[in-house]
Short mmCIF file of C-alpha atoms and ligand atoms in Angstrom, two decimals:
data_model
loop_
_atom_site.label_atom_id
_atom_site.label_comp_id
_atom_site.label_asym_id
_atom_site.label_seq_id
_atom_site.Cartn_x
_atom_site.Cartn_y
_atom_site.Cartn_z
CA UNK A 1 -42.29 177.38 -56.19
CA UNK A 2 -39.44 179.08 -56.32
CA UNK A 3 -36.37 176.53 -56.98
CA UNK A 4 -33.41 179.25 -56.45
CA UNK A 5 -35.07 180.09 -52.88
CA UNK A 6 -35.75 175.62 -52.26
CA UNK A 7 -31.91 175.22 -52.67
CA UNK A 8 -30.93 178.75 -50.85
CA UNK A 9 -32.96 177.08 -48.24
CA UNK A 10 -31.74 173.51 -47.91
CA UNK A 11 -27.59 175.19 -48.44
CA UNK A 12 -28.72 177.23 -45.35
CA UNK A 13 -30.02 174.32 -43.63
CA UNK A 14 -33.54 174.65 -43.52
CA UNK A 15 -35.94 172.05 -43.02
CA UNK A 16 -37.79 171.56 -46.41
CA UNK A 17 -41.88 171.31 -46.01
CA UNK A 18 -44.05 168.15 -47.48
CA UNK A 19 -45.37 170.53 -50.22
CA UNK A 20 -42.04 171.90 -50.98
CA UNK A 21 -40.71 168.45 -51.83
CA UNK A 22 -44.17 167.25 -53.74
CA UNK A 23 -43.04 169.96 -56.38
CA UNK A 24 -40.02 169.57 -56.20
CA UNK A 25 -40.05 166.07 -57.47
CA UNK A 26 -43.23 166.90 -60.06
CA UNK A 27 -41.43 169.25 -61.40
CA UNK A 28 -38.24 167.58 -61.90
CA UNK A 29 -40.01 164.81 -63.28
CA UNK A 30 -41.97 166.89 -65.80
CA UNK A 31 -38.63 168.36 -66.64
CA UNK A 32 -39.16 172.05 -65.10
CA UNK A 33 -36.52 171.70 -63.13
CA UNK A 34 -33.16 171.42 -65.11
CA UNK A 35 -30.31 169.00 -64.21
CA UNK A 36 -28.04 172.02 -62.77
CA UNK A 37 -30.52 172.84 -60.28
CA UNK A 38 -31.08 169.88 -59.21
CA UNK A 39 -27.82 168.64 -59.01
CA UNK A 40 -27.24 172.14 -56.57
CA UNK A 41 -30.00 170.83 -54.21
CA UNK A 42 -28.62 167.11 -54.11
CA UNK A 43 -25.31 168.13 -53.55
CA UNK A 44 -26.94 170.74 -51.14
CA UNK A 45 -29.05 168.10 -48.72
CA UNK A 46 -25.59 165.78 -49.14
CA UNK A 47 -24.03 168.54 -47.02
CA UNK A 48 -27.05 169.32 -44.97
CA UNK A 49 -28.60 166.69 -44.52
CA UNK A 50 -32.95 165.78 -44.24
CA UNK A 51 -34.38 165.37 -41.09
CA UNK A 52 -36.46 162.38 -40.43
CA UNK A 53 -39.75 163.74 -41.64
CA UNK A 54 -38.08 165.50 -45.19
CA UNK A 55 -36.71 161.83 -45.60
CA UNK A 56 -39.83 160.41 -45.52
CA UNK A 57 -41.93 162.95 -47.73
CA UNK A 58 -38.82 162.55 -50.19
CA UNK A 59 -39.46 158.73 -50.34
CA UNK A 60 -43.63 159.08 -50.24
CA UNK A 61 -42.88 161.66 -53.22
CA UNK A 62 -40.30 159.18 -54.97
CA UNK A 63 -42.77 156.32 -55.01
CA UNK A 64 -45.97 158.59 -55.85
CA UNK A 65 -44.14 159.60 -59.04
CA UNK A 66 -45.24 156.74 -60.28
CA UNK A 67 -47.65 153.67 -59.72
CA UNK A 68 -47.21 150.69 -56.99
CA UNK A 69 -47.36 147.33 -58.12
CA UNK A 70 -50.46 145.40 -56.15
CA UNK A 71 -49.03 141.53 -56.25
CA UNK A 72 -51.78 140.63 -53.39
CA UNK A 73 -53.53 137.95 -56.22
CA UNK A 74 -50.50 136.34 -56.19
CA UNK A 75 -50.72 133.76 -53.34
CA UNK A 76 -47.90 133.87 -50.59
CA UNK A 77 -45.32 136.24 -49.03
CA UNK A 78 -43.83 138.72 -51.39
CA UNK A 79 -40.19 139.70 -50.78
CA UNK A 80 -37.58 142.04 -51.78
CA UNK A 81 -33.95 142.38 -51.02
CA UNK A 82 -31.68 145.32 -52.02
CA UNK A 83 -28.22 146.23 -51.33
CA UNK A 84 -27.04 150.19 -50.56
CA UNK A 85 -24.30 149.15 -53.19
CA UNK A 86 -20.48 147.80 -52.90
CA UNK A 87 -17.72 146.53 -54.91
CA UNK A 88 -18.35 143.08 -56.92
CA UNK A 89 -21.82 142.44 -55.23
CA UNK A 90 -23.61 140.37 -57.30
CA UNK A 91 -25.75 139.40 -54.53
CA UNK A 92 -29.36 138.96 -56.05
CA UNK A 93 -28.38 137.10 -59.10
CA UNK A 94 -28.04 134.31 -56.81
CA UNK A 95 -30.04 135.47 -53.68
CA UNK A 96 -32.86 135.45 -55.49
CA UNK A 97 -33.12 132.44 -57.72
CA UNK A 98 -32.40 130.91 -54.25
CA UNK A 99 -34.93 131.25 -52.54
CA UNK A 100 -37.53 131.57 -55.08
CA UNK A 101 -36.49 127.81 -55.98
CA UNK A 102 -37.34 127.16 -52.18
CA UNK A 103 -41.00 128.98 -52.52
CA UNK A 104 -40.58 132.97 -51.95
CA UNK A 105 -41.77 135.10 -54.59
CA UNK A 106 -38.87 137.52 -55.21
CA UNK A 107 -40.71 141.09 -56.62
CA UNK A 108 -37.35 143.29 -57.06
CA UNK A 109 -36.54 146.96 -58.72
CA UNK A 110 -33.13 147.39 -59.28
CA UNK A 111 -30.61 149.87 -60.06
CA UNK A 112 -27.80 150.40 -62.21
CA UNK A 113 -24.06 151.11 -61.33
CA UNK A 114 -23.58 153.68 -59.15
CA UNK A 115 -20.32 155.79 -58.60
CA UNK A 116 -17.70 152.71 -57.94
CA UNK A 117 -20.43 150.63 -57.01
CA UNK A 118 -21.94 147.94 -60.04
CA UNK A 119 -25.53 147.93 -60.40
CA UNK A 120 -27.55 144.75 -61.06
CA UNK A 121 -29.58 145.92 -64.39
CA UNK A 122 -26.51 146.53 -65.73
CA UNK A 123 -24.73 142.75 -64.85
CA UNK A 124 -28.31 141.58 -66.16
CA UNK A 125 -28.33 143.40 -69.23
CA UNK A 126 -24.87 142.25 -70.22
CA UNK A 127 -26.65 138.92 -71.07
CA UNK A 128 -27.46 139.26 -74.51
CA UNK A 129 -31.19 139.81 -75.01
CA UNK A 130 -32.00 140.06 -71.43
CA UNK A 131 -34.89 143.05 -70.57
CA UNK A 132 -35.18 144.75 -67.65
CA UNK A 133 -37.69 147.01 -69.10
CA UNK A 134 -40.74 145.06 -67.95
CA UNK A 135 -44.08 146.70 -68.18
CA UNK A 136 -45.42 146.22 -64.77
CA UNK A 137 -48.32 143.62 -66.05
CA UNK A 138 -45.15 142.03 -67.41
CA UNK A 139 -43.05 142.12 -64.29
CA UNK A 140 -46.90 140.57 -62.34
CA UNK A 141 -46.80 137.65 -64.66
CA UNK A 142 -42.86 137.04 -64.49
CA UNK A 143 -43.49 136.84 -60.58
CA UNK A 144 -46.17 134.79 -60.61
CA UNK A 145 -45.19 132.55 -63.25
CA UNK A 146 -41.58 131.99 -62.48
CA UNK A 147 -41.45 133.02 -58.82
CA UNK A 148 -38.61 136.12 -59.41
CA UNK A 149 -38.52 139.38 -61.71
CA UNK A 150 -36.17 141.78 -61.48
CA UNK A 151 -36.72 145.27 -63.61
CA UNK A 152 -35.88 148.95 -63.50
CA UNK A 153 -37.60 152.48 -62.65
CA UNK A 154 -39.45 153.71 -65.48
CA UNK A 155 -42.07 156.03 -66.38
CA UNK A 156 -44.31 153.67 -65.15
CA UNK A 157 -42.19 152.65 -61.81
CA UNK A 158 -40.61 155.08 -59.59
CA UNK A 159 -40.01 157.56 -62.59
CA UNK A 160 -38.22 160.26 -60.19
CA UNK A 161 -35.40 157.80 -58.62
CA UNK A 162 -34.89 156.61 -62.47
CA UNK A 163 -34.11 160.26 -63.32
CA UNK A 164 -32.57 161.11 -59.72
CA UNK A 165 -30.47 157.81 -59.59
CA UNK A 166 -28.59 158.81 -63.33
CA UNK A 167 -27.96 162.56 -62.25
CA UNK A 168 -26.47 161.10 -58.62
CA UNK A 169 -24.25 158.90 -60.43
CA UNK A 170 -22.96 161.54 -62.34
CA UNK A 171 -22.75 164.33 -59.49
CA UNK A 172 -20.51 162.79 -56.73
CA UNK A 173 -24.28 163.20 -54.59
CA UNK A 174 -24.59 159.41 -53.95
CA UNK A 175 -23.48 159.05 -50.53
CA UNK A 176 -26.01 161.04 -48.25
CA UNK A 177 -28.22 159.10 -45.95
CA UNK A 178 -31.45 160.63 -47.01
CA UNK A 179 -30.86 160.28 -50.68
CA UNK A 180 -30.20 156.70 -50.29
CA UNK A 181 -32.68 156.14 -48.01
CA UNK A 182 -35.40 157.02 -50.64
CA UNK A 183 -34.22 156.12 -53.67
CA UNK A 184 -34.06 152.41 -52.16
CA UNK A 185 -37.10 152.51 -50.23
CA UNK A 186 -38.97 154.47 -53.25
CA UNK A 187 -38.53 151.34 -55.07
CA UNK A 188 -38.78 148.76 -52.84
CA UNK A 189 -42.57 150.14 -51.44
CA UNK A 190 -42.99 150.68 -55.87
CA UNK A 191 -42.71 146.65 -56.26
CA UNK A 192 -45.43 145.40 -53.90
CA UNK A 193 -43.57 142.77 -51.95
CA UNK A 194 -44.71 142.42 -48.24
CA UNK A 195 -41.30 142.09 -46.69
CA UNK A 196 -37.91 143.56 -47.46
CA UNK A 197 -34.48 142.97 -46.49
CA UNK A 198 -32.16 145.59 -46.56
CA UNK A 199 -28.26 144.81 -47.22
CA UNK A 200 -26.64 147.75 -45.82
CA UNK A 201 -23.00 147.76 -46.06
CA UNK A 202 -20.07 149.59 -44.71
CA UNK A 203 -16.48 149.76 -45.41
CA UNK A 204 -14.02 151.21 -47.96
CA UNK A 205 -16.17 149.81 -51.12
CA UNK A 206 -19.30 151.07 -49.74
CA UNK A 207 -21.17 154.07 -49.26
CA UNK A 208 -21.37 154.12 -45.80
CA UNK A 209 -17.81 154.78 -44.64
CA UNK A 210 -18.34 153.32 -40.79
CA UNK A 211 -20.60 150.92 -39.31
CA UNK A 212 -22.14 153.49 -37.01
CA UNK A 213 -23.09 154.92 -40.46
CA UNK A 214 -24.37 152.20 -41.72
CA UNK A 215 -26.36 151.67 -38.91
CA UNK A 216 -28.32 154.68 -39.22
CA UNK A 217 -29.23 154.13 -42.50
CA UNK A 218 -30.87 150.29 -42.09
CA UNK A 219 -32.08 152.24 -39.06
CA UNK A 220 -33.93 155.14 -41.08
CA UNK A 221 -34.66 152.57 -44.16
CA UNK A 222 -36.29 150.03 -41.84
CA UNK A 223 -38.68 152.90 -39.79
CA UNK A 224 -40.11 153.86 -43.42
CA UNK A 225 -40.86 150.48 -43.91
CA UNK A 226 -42.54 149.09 -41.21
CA UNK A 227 -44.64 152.92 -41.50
CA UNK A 228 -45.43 150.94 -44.93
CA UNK A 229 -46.43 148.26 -43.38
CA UNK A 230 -43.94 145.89 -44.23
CA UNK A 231 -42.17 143.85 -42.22
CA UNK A 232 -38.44 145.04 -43.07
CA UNK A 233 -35.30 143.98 -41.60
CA UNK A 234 -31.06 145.42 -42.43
CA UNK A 235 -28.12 143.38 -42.44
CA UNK A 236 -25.11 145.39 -41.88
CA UNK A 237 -22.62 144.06 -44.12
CA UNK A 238 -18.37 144.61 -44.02
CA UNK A 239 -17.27 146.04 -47.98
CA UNK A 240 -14.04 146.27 -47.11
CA UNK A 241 -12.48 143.77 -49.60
CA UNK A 242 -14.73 143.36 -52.49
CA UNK A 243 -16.94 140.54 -52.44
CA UNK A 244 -16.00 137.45 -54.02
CA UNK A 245 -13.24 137.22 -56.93
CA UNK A 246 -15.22 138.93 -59.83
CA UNK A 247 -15.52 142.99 -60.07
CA UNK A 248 -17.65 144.04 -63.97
CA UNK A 249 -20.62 142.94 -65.38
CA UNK A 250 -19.89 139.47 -67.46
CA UNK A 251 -17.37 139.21 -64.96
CA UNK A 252 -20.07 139.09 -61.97
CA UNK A 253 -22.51 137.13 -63.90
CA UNK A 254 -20.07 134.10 -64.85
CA UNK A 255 -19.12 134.33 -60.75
CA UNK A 256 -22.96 134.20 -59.99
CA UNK A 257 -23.19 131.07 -62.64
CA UNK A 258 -20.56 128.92 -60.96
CA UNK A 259 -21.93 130.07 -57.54
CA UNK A 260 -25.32 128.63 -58.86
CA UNK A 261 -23.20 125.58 -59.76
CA UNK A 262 -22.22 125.12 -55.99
CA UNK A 263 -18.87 126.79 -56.65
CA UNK A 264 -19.02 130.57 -54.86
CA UNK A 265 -16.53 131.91 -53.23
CA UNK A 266 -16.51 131.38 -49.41
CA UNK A 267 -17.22 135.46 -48.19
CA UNK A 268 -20.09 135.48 -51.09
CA UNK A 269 -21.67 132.11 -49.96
CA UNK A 270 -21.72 132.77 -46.51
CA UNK A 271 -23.71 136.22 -47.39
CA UNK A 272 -25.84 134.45 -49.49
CA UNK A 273 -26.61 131.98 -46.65
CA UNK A 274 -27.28 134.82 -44.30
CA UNK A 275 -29.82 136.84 -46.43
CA UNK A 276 -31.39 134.21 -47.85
CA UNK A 277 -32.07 132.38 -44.31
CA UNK A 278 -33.51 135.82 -42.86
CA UNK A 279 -35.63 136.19 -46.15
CA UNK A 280 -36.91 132.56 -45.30
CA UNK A 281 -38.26 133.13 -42.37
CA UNK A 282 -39.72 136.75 -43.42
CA UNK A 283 -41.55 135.05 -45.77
CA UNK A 284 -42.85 132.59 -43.04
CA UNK A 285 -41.68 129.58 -45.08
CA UNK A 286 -39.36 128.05 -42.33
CA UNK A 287 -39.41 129.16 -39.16
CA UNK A 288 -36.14 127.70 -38.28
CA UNK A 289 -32.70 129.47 -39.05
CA UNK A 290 -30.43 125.86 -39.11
CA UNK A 291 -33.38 124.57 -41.27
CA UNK A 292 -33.59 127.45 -43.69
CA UNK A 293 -29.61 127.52 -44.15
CA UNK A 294 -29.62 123.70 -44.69
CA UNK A 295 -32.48 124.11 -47.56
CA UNK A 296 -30.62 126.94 -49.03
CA UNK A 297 -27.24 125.31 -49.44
CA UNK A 298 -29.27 121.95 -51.04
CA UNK A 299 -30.92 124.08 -53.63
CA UNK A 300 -27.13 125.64 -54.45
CA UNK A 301 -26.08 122.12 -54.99
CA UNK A 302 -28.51 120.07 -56.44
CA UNK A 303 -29.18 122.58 -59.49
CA UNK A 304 -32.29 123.79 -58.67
CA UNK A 305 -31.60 127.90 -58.03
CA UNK A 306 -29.88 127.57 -61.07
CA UNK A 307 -32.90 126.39 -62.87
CA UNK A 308 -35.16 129.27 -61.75
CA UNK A 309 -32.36 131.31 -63.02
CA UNK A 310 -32.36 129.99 -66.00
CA UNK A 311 -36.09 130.28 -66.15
CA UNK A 312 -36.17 133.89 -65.10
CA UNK A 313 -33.59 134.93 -67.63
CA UNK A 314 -35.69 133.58 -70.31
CA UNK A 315 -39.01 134.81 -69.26
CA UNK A 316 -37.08 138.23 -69.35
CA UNK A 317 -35.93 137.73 -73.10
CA UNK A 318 -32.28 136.50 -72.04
CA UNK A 319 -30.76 134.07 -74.12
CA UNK A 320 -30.11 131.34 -71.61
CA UNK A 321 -27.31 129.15 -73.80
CA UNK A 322 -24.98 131.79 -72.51
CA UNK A 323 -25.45 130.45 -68.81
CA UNK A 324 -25.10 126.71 -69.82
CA UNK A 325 -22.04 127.55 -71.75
CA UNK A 326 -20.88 130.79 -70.18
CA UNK A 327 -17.21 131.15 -72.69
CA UNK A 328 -19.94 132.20 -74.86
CA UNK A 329 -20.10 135.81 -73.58
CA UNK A 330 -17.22 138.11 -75.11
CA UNK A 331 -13.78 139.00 -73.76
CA UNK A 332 -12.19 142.03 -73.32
CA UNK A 333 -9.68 142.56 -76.36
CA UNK A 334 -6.69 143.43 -73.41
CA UNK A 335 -5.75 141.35 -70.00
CA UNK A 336 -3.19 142.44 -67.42
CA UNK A 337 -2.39 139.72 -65.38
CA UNK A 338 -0.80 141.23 -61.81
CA UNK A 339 1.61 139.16 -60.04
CA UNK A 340 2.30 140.01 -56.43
CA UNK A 341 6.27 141.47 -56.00
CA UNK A 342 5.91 140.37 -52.33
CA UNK A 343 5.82 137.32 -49.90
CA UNK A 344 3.09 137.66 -47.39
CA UNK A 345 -0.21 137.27 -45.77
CA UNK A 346 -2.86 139.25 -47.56
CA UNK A 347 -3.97 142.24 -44.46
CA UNK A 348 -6.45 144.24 -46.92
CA UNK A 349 -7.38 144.99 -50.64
CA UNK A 350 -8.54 148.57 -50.85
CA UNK A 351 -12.52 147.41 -51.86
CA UNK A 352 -13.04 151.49 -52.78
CA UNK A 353 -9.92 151.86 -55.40
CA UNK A 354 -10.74 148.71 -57.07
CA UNK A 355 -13.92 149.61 -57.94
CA UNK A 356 -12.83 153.12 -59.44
CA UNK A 357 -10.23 151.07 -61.74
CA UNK A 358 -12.85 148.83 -63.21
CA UNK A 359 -15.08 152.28 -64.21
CA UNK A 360 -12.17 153.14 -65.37
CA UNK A 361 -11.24 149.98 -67.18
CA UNK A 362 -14.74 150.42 -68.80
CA UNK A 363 -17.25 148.70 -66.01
CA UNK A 364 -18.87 152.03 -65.20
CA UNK A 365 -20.27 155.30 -65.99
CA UNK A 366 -18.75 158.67 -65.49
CA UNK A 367 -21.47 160.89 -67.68
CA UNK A 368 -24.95 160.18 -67.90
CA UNK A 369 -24.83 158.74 -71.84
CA UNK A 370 -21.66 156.69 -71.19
CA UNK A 371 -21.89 153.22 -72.74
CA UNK A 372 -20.87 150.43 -69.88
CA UNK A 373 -18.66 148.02 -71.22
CA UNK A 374 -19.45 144.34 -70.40
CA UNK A 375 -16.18 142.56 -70.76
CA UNK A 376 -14.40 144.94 -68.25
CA UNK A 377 -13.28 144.80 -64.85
CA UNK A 378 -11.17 142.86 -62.48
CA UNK A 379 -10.88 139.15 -61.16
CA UNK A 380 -8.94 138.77 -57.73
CA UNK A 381 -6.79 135.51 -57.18
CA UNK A 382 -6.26 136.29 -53.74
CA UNK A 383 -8.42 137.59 -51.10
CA UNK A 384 -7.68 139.00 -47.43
CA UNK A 385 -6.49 136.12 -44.98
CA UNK A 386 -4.51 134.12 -48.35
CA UNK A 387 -0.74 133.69 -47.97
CA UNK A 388 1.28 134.68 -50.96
CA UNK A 389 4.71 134.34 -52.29
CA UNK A 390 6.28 136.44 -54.73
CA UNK A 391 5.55 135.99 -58.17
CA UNK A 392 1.73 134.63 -57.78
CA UNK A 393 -0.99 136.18 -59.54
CA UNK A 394 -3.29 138.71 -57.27
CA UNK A 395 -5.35 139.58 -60.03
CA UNK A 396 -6.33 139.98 -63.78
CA UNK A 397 -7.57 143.52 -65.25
CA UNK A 398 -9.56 143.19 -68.08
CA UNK A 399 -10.58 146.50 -71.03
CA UNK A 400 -11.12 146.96 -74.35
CA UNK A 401 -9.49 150.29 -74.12
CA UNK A 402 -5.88 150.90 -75.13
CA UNK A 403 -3.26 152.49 -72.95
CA UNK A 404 -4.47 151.27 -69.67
CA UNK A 405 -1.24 149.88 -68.21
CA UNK A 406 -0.43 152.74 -66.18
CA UNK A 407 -3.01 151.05 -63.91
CA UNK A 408 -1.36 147.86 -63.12
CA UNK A 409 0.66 149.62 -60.52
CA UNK A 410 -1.95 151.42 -59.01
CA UNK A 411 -3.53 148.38 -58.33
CA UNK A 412 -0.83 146.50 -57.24
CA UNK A 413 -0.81 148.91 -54.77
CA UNK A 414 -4.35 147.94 -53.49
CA UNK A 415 -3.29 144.97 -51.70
CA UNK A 416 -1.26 145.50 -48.43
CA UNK A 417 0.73 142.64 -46.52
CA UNK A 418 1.33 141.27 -43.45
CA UNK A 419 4.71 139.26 -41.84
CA UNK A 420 2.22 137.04 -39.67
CA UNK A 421 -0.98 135.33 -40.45
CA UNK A 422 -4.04 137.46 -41.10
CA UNK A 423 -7.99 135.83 -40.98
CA UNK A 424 -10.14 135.82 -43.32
CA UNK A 425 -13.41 139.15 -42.92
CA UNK A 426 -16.80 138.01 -41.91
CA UNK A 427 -19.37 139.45 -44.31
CA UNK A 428 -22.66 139.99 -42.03
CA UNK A 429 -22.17 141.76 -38.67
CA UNK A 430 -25.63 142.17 -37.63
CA UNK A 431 -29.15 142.33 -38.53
CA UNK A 432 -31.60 144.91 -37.20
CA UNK A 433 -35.32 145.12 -36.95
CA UNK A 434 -37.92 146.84 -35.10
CA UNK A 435 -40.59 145.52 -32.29
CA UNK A 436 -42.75 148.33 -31.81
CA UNK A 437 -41.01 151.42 -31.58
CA UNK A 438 -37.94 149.76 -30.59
CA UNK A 439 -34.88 148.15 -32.61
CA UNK A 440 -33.51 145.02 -32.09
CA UNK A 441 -30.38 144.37 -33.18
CA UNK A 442 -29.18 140.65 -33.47
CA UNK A 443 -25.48 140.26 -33.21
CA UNK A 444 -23.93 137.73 -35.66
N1 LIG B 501 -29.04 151.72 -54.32
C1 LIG B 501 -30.07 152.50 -54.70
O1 LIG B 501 -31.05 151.99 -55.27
N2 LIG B 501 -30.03 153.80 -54.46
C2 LIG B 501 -29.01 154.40 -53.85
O2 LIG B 501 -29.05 155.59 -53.66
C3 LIG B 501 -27.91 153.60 -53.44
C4 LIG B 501 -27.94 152.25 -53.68
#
């Protein structure tokens, strides 16, 4: 193989063969492909595109460059979630202590931040102690013994999206369907679970600019995984305010603790709700959706999906006295409180902007061996639909670096108002499956 003549190819448009993209992704894996030329060919197939087919031999590739997990001696229905990534989503720390404290065993690989987006191993690891390292006998016995786990690729699991996923993050080569499409899929056919539910979103904080994009992305994520075998379902998802109040890793996890408590915001409840309802009856516990919600919002209540987090974090090393008495966790040494200079209705908070402050306040990565900073990001007072008068706080930035002021007025700029009364977003828009060869597509 000839890597100059792979990415002359794929910059021309050519369809890449099975074999071509087997070494491809050995090589780059045994490091005989550098970074540059792989960054050429991802930034390539962003332009280009990958027809069905190369989309699929990219994922089969991804997950053979490494070993899938067999959870079948664990009794019950396995499932996974994942999000294609959005602005303050720190949907599976509470997703998934949800409904694992109703029954499902919850068998997730994660990611860390990605462009604007935050990554879950990164909100977990700004727990102190917490591992997301697990060796996969570890992440078998975490499942089975606590009903969740939640680790990262390694050179064990999904080595090539672990390697792929840092040099994407890094190259402005994030947003192409294909690549998405397999790094997800890579690792959710990696963990073993038997159903998956896809959170696809759309929107300014999101990947997927439209929701006809979006669309074809659950579309192309669910067809590999009912080819798998596995009975896989998308929510399409609106990121165009970020979700909830809290943008940065201790930021997100203190949000996901008082959600835990019964105190989430509204938007991140209701998405909650949704997902964790449709992984209910994946998982064949209920087979009623007023019955699954009901159960869901009980166990948010009465304490008990905070216990399993609890549990999980310590079975993963995490040093749980942090949850029960979250002012524990460090603050950023510099806060910018915002006030708002108008009187209005909130119309929209640019999701996409806000997300590129916090990396810049410290929450993400711009070069590979960048160091995330926990305490930074960005807590919202006010989200779309709130009225406002001049002078009340919109939000709070939050660094440990010096001579960040300058952004205050960008983001001050982020929030447009309205004269007359604006409504609040729905999260979930619709959820789409597949009956045969056909997709179903429920509206919300
Ligand atoms: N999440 C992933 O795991 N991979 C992507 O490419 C985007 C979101």
């Amino acid at each position: 193989m000839i890597m100059t003549e792979l990415i002359e190819k794929k910059k021309n448009g050519g369809k890449l063969t099975r074999e071509e993209i087997n070494d491809i992704i050995d090589g780059y894996c045994k490091n005989g492909i550098p970074d540059y030329q792989m960054s050429a060919l991802l930034m390539a197939i962003c332009f280009r595109g990958m027809t069905e087919a190369e989309t699929f031999y990219l994922t089969e590739s991804m997950l053979n460059s490494g070993k899938a997990l067999d959870l079948s001696s664990i009794p019950g229905i396995k499932c996974d979630k994942h999000s294609t990534g959005g602005v303050g989503d720190k949907t599976s720390l509470v997703l998934c202590p949800l409904v694992a404290s109703l029954g499902v065993k919850v068998a997730k690989m994660s990611g860390r931040g990605l462009g604007f987006t935050g990554g879950t191993l990164d909100k977990l690891e700004s727990i102190p102690g917490m591992r997301v390292n697990l060796t996969p006998s570890e992440f078998f016995e975490t499942v089975k013994k606590v009903g969740m786990a939640i680790v990262g690729q390694s050179a064990e699991l999904v080595p090539a999206d672990k390697k792929l996923y840092a040099l994407r993050d890094v190259t402005a080569t994030v947003d192409s369907i294909p690549l998405i499409a397999s790094s997800i899929m890579s690792k959710k056919l990696a963990s073993g679970s038997d159903c998956i539910l896809l959170d696809v979103k759309y929107g300014k904080g999101a990947f997927m600019p439209t929701k006809e994009k979006a669309e074809a992305l659950a579309k192309e994520m669910v067809r590999i995984g009912e080819h798998f075998g596995k009975d896989t379902r998308a929510e399409i998802t609106s990121m165009e305010q970020p979700l909830g109040f809290a943008i940065g890793n201790i930021l997100e996890v203190e949000e996901a603790i008082d959600t835990l408590h019964g105190k989430g915001p509204k938007d991140f409840v209701d998405l909650i709700l949704h997902s964790g309802t449709t992984m209910l009856l994946q998982s064949k516990l209920y087979d009623n959706a007023e019955k699954a919600k009901k159960a869901l919002l009980a166990n948010l209540e009465n304490g008990k999906a905070y216990q399993v987090f609890k549990d999980f974090v310590k079975a993963q090393g995490g040093d749980v006295s942090y949850l029960d008495d979250p002012t524990k966790f460090p603050k950023a040494l510099y806060s910018f409180p915002i006030k708002s200079l108008k009187s209005g209705y909130v119309k929209a908070i640019d999701a996409l902007d806000l997300g590129l402050i916090s990396m810049e306040l410290g929450a993400g990565r711009e070069k590979k061996e960048d160091v995330i900073d926990p305490t930074a990001g960005i807590v919202l007072a006010k989200k779309v639909g709130d009225v406002v008068s001049k002078g009340d706080l919109l939000m709070t930035l939050y660094t440990e670096r010096a001579n960040m002021r300058d952004l205050v007025s960008r983001a001050l700029g982020d929030y447009e108002f309205s004269d007359t009364e604006t409504t609040s977003l729905p999260v979930v828009e619709e959820c789409i499956r597949m009956e045969g060869d056909d997709f179903i597509i429920e509206k919300d």
